[in-house]
């Protein structure tokens, strides 16, 4: 004899442990880290409000996404829906998938809200933004909250050339709300072999203006702040006064790199550093006092004949795209607090051998800027320092 919905519901009620809303509220107040709270309602319901701290995993995607979003099958999981029915079926499904500590809240969110218990609202993204960033929103590690954070973030790019171009384009595409561009040059035909933010139609324009046109055309959500100037000791404080969350360093000369390093340490702003040479590139992240700084890695610049510029030595046109994209990835990880940034690690890339290597870096306790007893506490003559 075929079973009815009532039969199924009865089986679920017998096999699934229930938790009252009062008990759930108490546990959220006293020990929220001991369990994972999961909202199994549909997306439109979740956007109308949810219990603080809840992970959104719609019932329709439960079997598909459970192991990705709930990797520890022995961790306690408490599910809720609008009234308690869907969460009970979801709890039964998780048990069948091997989860050992599953409970369903009964009744659900409707009653929770009626009791005037705490409710959070997701960030208010426009319909256009929900569509544009839909692939980000599918990632539980990003979601609407993370995307809203990106839209409020501020990233300063030093250089709108080979490294700055791909980094800026991907940061803009990702929805970083404010992007600063520092570059004094104009677009030259020789740039177009690798500097993909620029175009033949914009030859002769300042690079910051050319890049702004490309970024705004890609994503109108992005605000571009332009500094048509070279970064110097005389203007670095003014530029950093705009309160940047992350600096992406695409500089091509040593005086500016040392200046950026010192300024970032003074202001405690993380720097994603990238550099390229012929067929090779490298990327690392300097987060002041959490790892080494640029001076820990390079206490003094190499002789000029050992470090020729791209104009002197050449560069494979695709190489800046790889390194700049890695820099953009590091910046997004820092902004969202995801993964393991390259703090204390140097990632090198050999395009001809198609090889990556990761080298450990250590902070120098005797570093004159970030060491235990720093001797450099203000900006110095960087041109003279590098010339010496």
Tab-separated table of C-alpha atoms in Angstrom, residues 3-284:
chain	number	residue	atom	x	y	z
A	3	UNK	CA	2.367	5.737	1.781
A	4	UNK	CA	0.728	9.121	2.157
A	5	UNK	CA	2.232	12.468	3.079
A	6	UNK	CA	0.895	11.931	6.597
A	7	UNK	CA	2.750	8.629	6.798
A	8	UNK	CA	5.990	10.235	5.611
A	9	UNK	CA	5.608	13.119	8.018
A	10	UNK	CA	4.984	10.714	10.875
A	11	UNK	CA	8.165	8.783	10.064
A	12	UNK	CA	10.138	12.008	9.927
A	13	UNK	CA	8.784	13.237	13.249
A	14	UNK	CA	9.797	9.962	14.886
A	15	UNK	CA	13.336	9.939	13.509
A	16	UNK	CA	14.271	13.627	13.744
A	17	UNK	CA	15.089	15.382	16.991
A	18	UNK	CA	13.255	18.702	17.439
A	19	UNK	CA	14.429	21.824	19.238
A	20	UNK	CA	12.107	24.585	20.464
A	21	UNK	CA	12.605	28.205	19.453
A	22	UNK	CA	13.232	29.173	23.067
A	23	UNK	CA	16.017	26.609	23.350
A	24	UNK	CA	17.456	27.691	19.988
A	25	UNK	CA	17.477	31.317	21.075
A	26	UNK	CA	19.228	30.425	24.337
A	27	UNK	CA	21.884	28.394	22.558
A	28	UNK	CA	22.529	31.206	20.074
A	29	UNK	CA	23.057	33.562	22.996
A	30	UNK	CA	25.280	31.256	25.056
A	31	UNK	CA	27.165	28.922	22.694
A	32	UNK	CA	26.690	29.836	19.011
A	33	UNK	CA	30.061	28.360	18.028
A	34	UNK	CA	29.018	24.857	19.067
A	35	UNK	CA	26.673	24.258	16.127
A	36	UNK	CA	25.804	25.352	12.602
A	37	UNK	CA	22.422	26.963	12.051
A	38	UNK	CA	20.987	26.365	8.585
A	39	UNK	CA	18.078	28.156	6.902
A	40	UNK	CA	16.499	25.844	4.305
A	41	UNK	CA	13.916	28.320	2.994
A	42	UNK	CA	13.924	29.645	-0.562
A	43	UNK	CA	15.982	32.651	-1.605
A	44	UNK	CA	13.089	35.136	-1.583
A	45	UNK	CA	12.107	34.064	1.931
A	46	UNK	CA	15.671	34.426	3.169
A	47	UNK	CA	15.940	37.935	1.734
A	48	UNK	CA	12.932	38.969	3.813
A	49	UNK	CA	14.886	38.199	6.999
A	50	UNK	CA	16.717	35.367	8.738
A	51	UNK	CA	17.907	34.251	12.161
A	52	UNK	CA	21.306	35.891	12.873
A	53	UNK	CA	24.240	33.664	12.012
A	54	UNK	CA	22.281	31.290	9.799
A	55	UNK	CA	23.834	29.650	6.748
A	56	UNK	CA	21.457	29.714	3.777
A	57	UNK	CA	21.069	26.317	2.097
A	58	UNK	CA	17.722	26.083	0.244
A	59	UNK	CA	15.918	22.769	0.584
A	60	UNK	CA	15.991	22.283	-3.188
A	61	UNK	CA	19.806	22.304	-3.207
A	62	UNK	CA	20.349	20.374	0.016
A	63	UNK	CA	21.524	17.060	-1.414
A	64	UNK	CA	23.690	18.829	-3.996
A	65	UNK	CA	25.428	21.319	-1.697
A	66	UNK	CA	25.353	19.773	1.789
A	67	UNK	CA	28.800	18.199	1.724
A	68	UNK	CA	30.338	21.389	0.337
A	69	UNK	CA	28.717	23.773	2.808
A	70	UNK	CA	28.587	21.355	5.763
A	71	UNK	CA	31.861	19.406	5.444
A	72	UNK	CA	31.980	18.109	9.035
A	73	UNK	CA	29.341	15.398	9.342
A	74	UNK	CA	29.892	15.062	13.084
A	75	UNK	CA	29.251	18.741	13.839
A	76	UNK	CA	25.845	19.580	15.291
A	77	UNK	CA	23.471	21.071	12.722
A	78	UNK	CA	20.188	22.822	13.510
A	79	UNK	CA	17.848	23.517	10.603
A	80	UNK	CA	14.833	25.764	10.345
A	81	UNK	CA	12.286	26.791	7.732
A	82	UNK	CA	9.114	28.889	7.856
A	83	UNK	CA	6.989	26.506	9.903
A	84	UNK	CA	9.036	23.422	10.731
A	85	UNK	CA	8.001	20.985	7.997
A	86	UNK	CA	10.682	21.516	5.359
A	87	UNK	CA	13.405	21.622	7.991
A	88	UNK	CA	12.213	18.281	9.394
A	89	UNK	CA	12.425	16.638	5.966
A	90	UNK	CA	15.810	18.309	5.428
A	91	UNK	CA	17.047	16.937	8.755
A	92	UNK	CA	15.952	13.424	7.730
A	93	UNK	CA	17.842	13.819	4.449
A	94	UNK	CA	21.020	14.917	6.239
A	95	UNK	CA	20.770	11.887	8.516
A	96	UNK	CA	20.569	9.660	5.448
A	97	UNK	CA	23.675	11.417	4.096
A	98	UNK	CA	25.602	10.482	7.235
A	99	UNK	CA	25.251	13.563	9.447
A	100	UNK	CA	25.226	12.396	13.048
A	101	UNK	CA	23.887	15.373	15.037
A	102	UNK	CA	20.921	16.955	13.282
A	103	UNK	CA	17.952	18.812	14.764
A	104	UNK	CA	14.986	20.679	13.323
A	105	UNK	CA	13.589	23.846	14.895
A	106	UNK	CA	9.838	23.676	15.472
A	107	UNK	CA	7.969	25.876	14.853
A	108	UNK	CA	10.023	27.909	12.353
A	109	UNK	CA	10.951	31.430	11.328
A	110	UNK	CA	7.385	32.778	11.140
A	111	UNK	CA	6.871	32.085	14.832
A	112	UNK	CA	10.419	33.290	15.620
A	113	UNK	CA	9.568	36.633	14.050
A	114	UNK	CA	6.190	36.816	15.813
A	115	UNK	CA	8.005	36.378	19.126
A	116	UNK	CA	10.139	39.405	18.166
A	117	UNK	CA	13.329	37.428	18.488
A	118	UNK	CA	16.395	38.876	16.704
A	119	UNK	CA	16.203	38.985	12.920
A	120	UNK	CA	18.862	40.024	10.426
A	121	UNK	CA	18.240	41.370	6.945
A	122	UNK	CA	20.609	40.568	4.069
A	123	UNK	CA	22.265	43.492	2.283
A	124	UNK	CA	19.930	45.240	-0.127
A	125	UNK	CA	21.338	44.558	-3.571
A	126	UNK	CA	19.452	45.888	-6.567
A	127	UNK	CA	17.904	43.436	-9.064
A	128	UNK	CA	20.681	44.372	-11.502
A	129	UNK	CA	23.324	43.594	-8.882
A	130	UNK	CA	21.673	40.302	-7.967
A	131	UNK	CA	21.959	39.356	-11.622
A	132	UNK	CA	25.472	40.716	-12.195
A	133	UNK	CA	27.000	39.055	-9.136
A	134	UNK	CA	24.841	35.908	-9.183
A	135	UNK	CA	27.852	33.576	-9.398
A	136	UNK	CA	29.351	35.195	-6.315
A	137	UNK	CA	26.062	34.907	-4.469
A	138	UNK	CA	26.034	31.156	-5.058
A	139	UNK	CA	29.259	30.844	-3.063
A	140	UNK	CA	28.453	30.498	0.620
A	141	UNK	CA	31.875	31.991	1.386
A	142	UNK	CA	30.826	35.186	-0.411
A	143	UNK	CA	27.033	35.429	-0.655
A	144	UNK	CA	25.123	38.686	-0.463
A	145	UNK	CA	26.934	39.773	2.680
A	146	UNK	CA	30.342	39.307	1.074
A	147	UNK	CA	29.269	41.012	-2.126
A	148	UNK	CA	27.968	43.985	-0.171
A	149	UNK	CA	31.349	44.131	1.570
A	150	UNK	CA	33.124	44.206	-1.780
A	151	UNK	CA	30.891	47.020	-2.975
A	152	UNK	CA	31.988	49.041	0.052
A	153	UNK	CA	35.673	48.152	-0.328
A	154	UNK	CA	38.442	50.446	-1.528
A	155	UNK	CA	41.506	49.180	-3.396
A	156	UNK	CA	44.387	51.378	-4.518
A	157	UNK	CA	46.319	50.260	-7.603
A	158	UNK	CA	49.799	51.636	-8.057
A	159	UNK	CA	50.282	51.621	-11.801
A	160	UNK	CA	47.687	51.228	-14.550
A	161	UNK	CA	50.037	49.287	-16.809
A	162	UNK	CA	50.885	45.623	-17.279
A	163	UNK	CA	49.986	44.416	-13.777
A	164	UNK	CA	47.479	47.126	-12.926
A	165	UNK	CA	45.383	46.486	-16.041
A	166	UNK	CA	44.283	42.876	-15.391
A	167	UNK	CA	44.106	43.463	-11.642
A	168	UNK	CA	41.861	46.506	-12.087
A	169	UNK	CA	39.598	44.796	-14.611
A	170	UNK	CA	39.001	41.752	-12.439
A	171	UNK	CA	38.528	43.796	-9.268
A	172	UNK	CA	35.994	45.954	-11.086
A	173	UNK	CA	34.221	42.906	-12.483
A	174	UNK	CA	34.082	41.419	-8.979
A	175	UNK	CA	32.317	44.523	-7.707
A	176	UNK	CA	34.997	46.288	-5.671
A	177	UNK	CA	33.205	49.580	-5.105
A	178	UNK	CA	36.094	52.061	-5.257
A	179	UNK	CA	39.284	51.608	-7.231
A	180	UNK	CA	42.098	54.136	-7.044
A	181	UNK	CA	44.558	54.456	-9.917
A	182	UNK	CA	47.974	56.063	-9.515
A	183	UNK	CA	49.827	56.562	-12.814
A	184	UNK	CA	51.461	59.559	-14.490
A	185	UNK	CA	51.936	58.054	-17.967
A	186	UNK	CA	49.900	58.225	-21.175
A	187	UNK	CA	48.882	55.303	-23.365
A	188	UNK	CA	51.555	54.416	-25.907
A	189	UNK	CA	51.299	51.913	-28.769
A	190	UNK	CA	54.010	49.766	-27.157
A	191	UNK	CA	51.769	49.342	-24.095
A	192	UNK	CA	49.025	47.527	-25.970
A	193	UNK	CA	50.975	44.278	-26.259
A	194	UNK	CA	50.209	43.610	-22.561
A	195	UNK	CA	48.267	46.465	-20.908
A	196	UNK	CA	44.758	45.206	-21.613
A	197	UNK	CA	42.871	48.047	-19.919
A	198	UNK	CA	43.872	50.322	-22.800
A	199	UNK	CA	43.001	50.381	-26.502
A	200	UNK	CA	44.166	51.770	-29.819
A	201	UNK	CA	41.316	54.288	-29.751
A	202	UNK	CA	42.746	55.768	-26.543
A	203	UNK	CA	46.368	56.246	-27.589
A	204	UNK	CA	47.767	59.443	-26.114
A	205	UNK	CA	45.249	59.582	-23.248
A	206	UNK	CA	46.454	59.524	-19.648
A	207	UNK	CA	46.442	55.938	-18.488
A	208	UNK	CA	44.213	56.747	-15.535
A	209	UNK	CA	41.584	58.180	-17.912
A	210	UNK	CA	41.883	55.264	-20.322
A	211	UNK	CA	41.613	52.708	-17.530
A	212	UNK	CA	38.655	54.545	-16.008
A	213	UNK	CA	36.785	54.281	-19.322
A	214	UNK	CA	37.406	50.526	-19.430
A	215	UNK	CA	36.435	49.921	-15.798
A	216	UNK	CA	33.235	51.966	-15.833
A	217	UNK	CA	32.186	50.374	-19.113
A	218	UNK	CA	32.763	46.949	-17.550
A	219	UNK	CA	30.913	47.726	-14.315
A	220	UNK	CA	29.032	50.978	-13.648
A	221	UNK	CA	28.909	50.114	-9.927
A	222	UNK	CA	32.601	51.003	-9.666
A	223	UNK	CA	33.833	54.449	-8.676
A	224	UNK	CA	37.292	55.274	-10.015
A	225	UNK	CA	39.521	57.714	-8.135
A	226	UNK	CA	42.320	58.987	-10.384
A	227	UNK	CA	45.747	60.255	-9.405
A	228	UNK	CA	47.530	61.390	-12.555
A	229	UNK	CA	50.876	61.549	-10.832
A	230	UNK	CA	53.766	59.399	-9.777
A	231	UNK	CA	53.742	58.229	-6.174
A	232	UNK	CA	56.296	60.247	-4.221
A	233	UNK	CA	57.154	61.005	-0.621
A	234	UNK	CA	55.536	64.394	-1.146
A	235	UNK	CA	52.108	63.023	-2.122
A	236	UNK	CA	51.876	59.568	-0.537
A	237	UNK	CA	50.215	60.853	2.651
A	238	UNK	CA	47.603	62.752	0.645
A	239	UNK	CA	46.797	59.692	-1.463
A	240	UNK	CA	46.665	57.281	1.478
A	241	UNK	CA	44.456	59.700	3.404
A	242	UNK	CA	41.601	58.402	1.242
A	243	UNK	CA	41.520	55.299	3.472
A	244	UNK	CA	42.320	52.295	1.288
A	245	UNK	CA	41.672	48.726	2.446
A	246	UNK	CA	44.301	47.084	0.226
A	247	UNK	CA	47.108	48.321	-2.025
A	248	UNK	CA	47.906	46.408	-5.225
A	249	UNK	CA	51.495	47.205	-6.165
A	250	UNK	CA	52.246	47.118	-9.875
A	251	UNK	CA	55.225	49.459	-9.693
A	252	UNK	CA	58.156	49.001	-12.049
A	253	UNK	CA	60.933	50.772	-10.137
A	254	UNK	CA	62.679	50.247	-6.825
A	255	UNK	CA	62.339	53.739	-5.292
A	256	UNK	CA	58.537	53.506	-5.502
A	257	UNK	CA	58.495	49.957	-4.142
A	258	UNK	CA	60.442	50.972	-1.040
A	259	UNK	CA	58.244	54.031	-0.597
A	260	UNK	CA	55.097	51.908	-0.882
A	261	UNK	CA	56.478	49.450	1.635
A	262	UNK	CA	57.317	52.079	4.225
A	263	UNK	CA	53.992	53.880	3.768
A	264	UNK	CA	52.033	50.631	4.082
A	265	UNK	CA	53.830	49.776	7.325
A	266	UNK	CA	53.269	53.265	8.731
A	267	UNK	CA	49.544	53.059	7.837
A	268	UNK	CA	49.132	49.294	8.447
A	269	UNK	CA	47.657	48.692	4.984
A	270	UNK	CA	48.298	45.290	3.352
A	271	UNK	CA	50.102	45.333	0.010
A	272	UNK	CA	49.753	42.720	-2.716
A	273	UNK	CA	53.086	42.882	-4.501
A	274	UNK	CA	53.727	41.625	-8.017
A	275	UNK	CA	56.667	41.838	-10.367
A	276	UNK	CA	57.549	40.467	-13.805
A	277	UNK	CA	60.732	39.915	-15.815
A	278	UNK	CA	60.896	38.448	-19.327
A	279	UNK	CA	59.107	35.093	-18.847
A	280	UNK	CA	58.891	34.986	-15.044
A	281	UNK	CA	56.787	36.613	-12.366
A	282	UNK	CA	56.265	36.602	-8.633
A	283	UNK	CA	53.516	37.528	-6.186
A	284	UNK	CA	53.395	37.908	-2.421
